[in-house]
JSON list of C-alpha atoms in Angstrom, two decimals:
[
{"chain": "J", "resi": 1, "resn": "SER", "atom": "CA", "xyz": [-18.79, 4.95, 30.59]},
{"chain": "J", "resi": 2, "resn": "SER", "atom": "CA", "xyz": [-16.95, 8.15, 29.83]},
{"chain": "J", "resi": 3, "resn": "ARG", "atom": "CA", "xyz": [-16.73, 9.16, 26.18]},
{"chain": "J", "resi": 4, "resn": "LYS", "atom": "CA", "xyz": [-13.78, 11.43, 26.80]},
{"chain": "J", "resi": 5, "resn": "LEU", "atom": "CA", "xyz": [-10.49, 10.29, 25.38]},
{"chain": "J", "resi": 6, "resn": "PRO", "atom": "CA", "xyz": [-7.18, 11.57, 26.65]},
{"chain": "J", "resi": 7, "resn": "ILE", "atom": "CA", "xyz": [-5.93, 14.37, 24.47]},
{"chain": "J", "resi": 8, "resn": "ALA", "atom": "CA", "xyz": [-2.39, 14.52, 23.17]},
{"chain": "J", "resi": 9, "resn": "ASN", "atom": "CA", "xyz": [-1.62, 18.04, 24.36]},
{"chain": "J", "resi": 10, "resn": "PRO", "atom": "CA", "xyz": [-3.74, 19.33, 27.28]},
{"chain": "J", "resi": 11, "resn": "GLN", "atom": "CA", "xyz": [-2.38, 22.88, 26.83]},
{"chain": "J", "resi": 12, "resn": "ARG", "atom": "CA", "xyz": [-4.29, 23.11, 23.54]},
{"chain": "J", "resi": 13, "resn": "ARG", "atom": "CA", "xyz": [-7.68, 22.76, 25.22]},
{"chain": "J", "resi": 14, "resn": "LEU", "atom": "CA", "xyz": [-9.85, 25.85, 25.38]},
{"chain": "J", "resi": 15, "resn": "SER", "atom": "CA", "xyz": [-11.98, 26.40, 28.44]},
{"chain": "J", "resi": 16, "resn": "GLU", "atom": "CA", "xyz": [-15.64, 27.26, 28.08]},
{"chain": "J", "resi": 17, "resn": "ARG", "atom": "CA", "xyz": [-14.90, 30.59, 29.72]},
{"chain": "J", "resi": 18, "resn": "SER", "atom": "CA", "xyz": [-12.39, 31.53, 27.03]},
{"chain": "J", "resi": 19, "resn": "ILE", "atom": "CA", "xyz": [-14.69, 30.34, 24.24]},
{"chain": "J", "resi": 20, "resn": "LEU", "atom": "CA", "xyz": [-17.46, 32.56, 25.60]},
{"chain": "J", "resi": 21, "resn": "TRP", "atom": "CA", "xyz": [-15.32, 35.61, 24.80]},
{"chain": "J", "resi": 22, "resn": "TYR", "atom": "CA", "xyz": [-15.60, 34.91, 21.06]},
{"chain": "J", "resi": 23, "resn": "PRO", "atom": "CA", "xyz": [-19.03, 36.56, 20.71]},
{"chain": "J", "resi": 24, "resn": "VAL", "atom": "CA", "xyz": [-17.41, 39.83, 21.80]},
{"chain": "J", "resi": 25, "resn": "THR", "atom": "CA", "xyz": [-15.44, 39.76, 18.54]},
{"chain": "J", "resi": 26, "resn": "GLY", "atom": "CA", "xyz": [-18.46, 38.74, 16.48]},
{"chain": "J", "resi": 27, "resn": "GLY", "atom": "CA", "xyz": [-17.84, 34.99, 16.57]},
{"chain": "J", "resi": 28, "resn": "GLY", "atom": "CA", "xyz": [-21.06, 34.04, 18.34]},
{"chain": "J", "resi": 29, "resn": "PRO", "atom": "CA", "xyz": [-22.88, 32.62, 15.32]},
{"chain": "J", "resi": 30, "resn": "GLY", "atom": "CA", "xyz": [-19.82, 30.49, 14.53]},
{"chain": "J", "resi": 31, "resn": "ILE", "atom": "CA", "xyz": [-19.67, 29.10, 18.07]},
{"chain": "J", "resi": 32, "resn": "LEU", "atom": "CA", "xyz": [-23.34, 28.19, 18.06]},
{"chain": "J", "resi": 33, "resn": "SER", "atom": "CA", "xyz": [-23.37, 26.68, 14.58]},
{"chain": "J", "resi": 34, "resn": "ALA", "atom": "CA", "xyz": [-20.19, 24.67, 15.22]},
{"chain": "J", "resi": 35, "resn": "ALA", "atom": "CA", "xyz": [-21.57, 23.33, 18.50]},
{"chain": "J", "resi": 36, "resn": "LEU", "atom": "CA", "xyz": [-24.73, 22.16, 16.73]},
{"chain": "J", "resi": 37, "resn": "ILE", "atom": "CA", "xyz": [-23.06, 20.84, 13.58]},
{"chain": "J", "resi": 38, "resn": "TYR", "atom": "CA", "xyz": [-20.38, 18.89, 15.42]},
{"chain": "J", "resi": 39, "resn": "LYS", "atom": "CA", "xyz": [-22.65, 18.08, 18.39]},
{"chain": "J", "resi": 40, "resn": "HIS", "atom": "CA", "xyz": [-20.01, 19.46, 20.72]},
{"chain": "J", "resi": 41, "resn": "LYS", "atom": "CA", "xyz": [-21.09, 21.01, 24.02]},
{"chain": "J", "resi": 42, "resn": "THR", "atom": "CA", "xyz": [-24.73, 20.40, 23.13]},
{"chain": "J", "resi": 43, "resn": "LEU", "atom": "CA", "xyz": [-25.34, 18.67, 26.46]},
{"chain": "J", "resi": 44, "resn": "HIS", "atom": "CA", "xyz": [-24.02, 21.77, 28.24]},
{"chain": "J", "resi": 45, "resn": "LYS", "atom": "CA", "xyz": [-27.24, 23.79, 28.05]},
{"chain": "J", "resi": 46, "resn": "ALA", "atom": "CA", "xyz": [-25.79, 26.57, 30.20]},
{"chain": "J", "resi": 47, "resn": "PHE", "atom": "CA", "xyz": [-22.92, 27.01, 27.73]},
{"chain": "J", "resi": 48, "resn": "LEU", "atom": "CA", "xyz": [-25.27, 27.23, 24.75]},
{"chain": "J", "resi": 49, "resn": "VAL", "atom": "CA", "xyz": [-27.55, 29.69, 26.56]},
{"chain": "J", "resi": 50, "resn": "GLN", "atom": "CA", "xyz": [-24.61, 31.89, 27.59]},
{"chain": "J", "resi": 51, "resn": "ALA", "atom": "CA", "xyz": [-23.19, 31.85, 24.06]},
{"chain": "J", "resi": 52, "resn": "ALA", "atom": "CA", "xyz": [-26.60, 32.72, 22.58]},
{"chain": "J", "resi": 53, "resn": "LEU", "atom": "CA", "xyz": [-27.19, 35.54, 25.07]},
{"chain": "J", "resi": 54, "resn": "ALA", "atom": "CA", "xyz": [-23.72, 36.97, 24.54]},
{"chain": "J", "resi": 55, "resn": "THR", "atom": "CA", "xyz": [-24.27, 36.87, 20.77]},
{"chain": "J", "resi": 56, "resn": "VAL", "atom": "CA", "xyz": [-27.64, 38.63, 21.01]},
{"chain": "J", "resi": 57, "resn": "LEU", "atom": "CA", "xyz": [-26.20, 41.24, 23.38]},
{"chain": "J", "resi": 58, "resn": "VAL", "atom": "CA", "xyz": [-23.19, 42.01, 21.18]},
{"chain": "J", "resi": 59, "resn": "TYR", "atom": "CA", "xyz": [-25.24, 42.29, 18.00]},
{"chain": "J", "resi": 60, "resn": "SER", "atom": "CA", "xyz": [-27.92, 44.37, 19.76]},
{"chain": "J", "resi": 61, "resn": "VAL", "atom": "CA", "xyz": [-25.32, 46.84, 20.97]},
{"chain": "J", "resi": 62, "resn": "ALA", "atom": "CA", "xyz": [-23.75, 46.97, 17.50]},
{"chain": "J", "resi": 63, "resn": "ILE", "atom": "CA", "xyz": [-27.11, 47.58, 15.81]},
{"chain": "J", "resi": 64, "resn": "ALA", "atom": "CA", "xyz": [-28.06, 50.23, 18.38]},
{"chain": "J", "resi": 65, "resn": "GLY", "atom": "CA", "xyz": [-24.72, 51.95, 17.83]},
{"chain": "J", "resi": 66, "resn": "PHE", "atom": "CA", "xyz": [-25.14, 52.04, 14.07]},
{"chain": "J", "resi": 67, "resn": "SER", "atom": "CA", "xyz": [-28.75, 53.17, 14.20]},
{"chain": "J", "resi": 68, "resn": "THR", "atom": "CA", "xyz": [-27.92, 56.30, 16.21]},
{"chain": "J", "resi": 69, "resn": "ASN", "atom": "CA", "xyz": [-25.73, 57.71, 13.43]}
]
């Protein structure tokens, strides 16, 4: 019993790999909150863990960069 419905335009789909680049631009909190609010990709624990780790890494580097000045 697959819940997936055929989508109208398959070119509009974003792969998980491309979504995981969003934390690099500061979009990590948005990815995580949207996944939880809309219950999308919440069964993909590896995706959520990778998004969370990327977010923590990006913000840690940013904070470390600002604290050295």
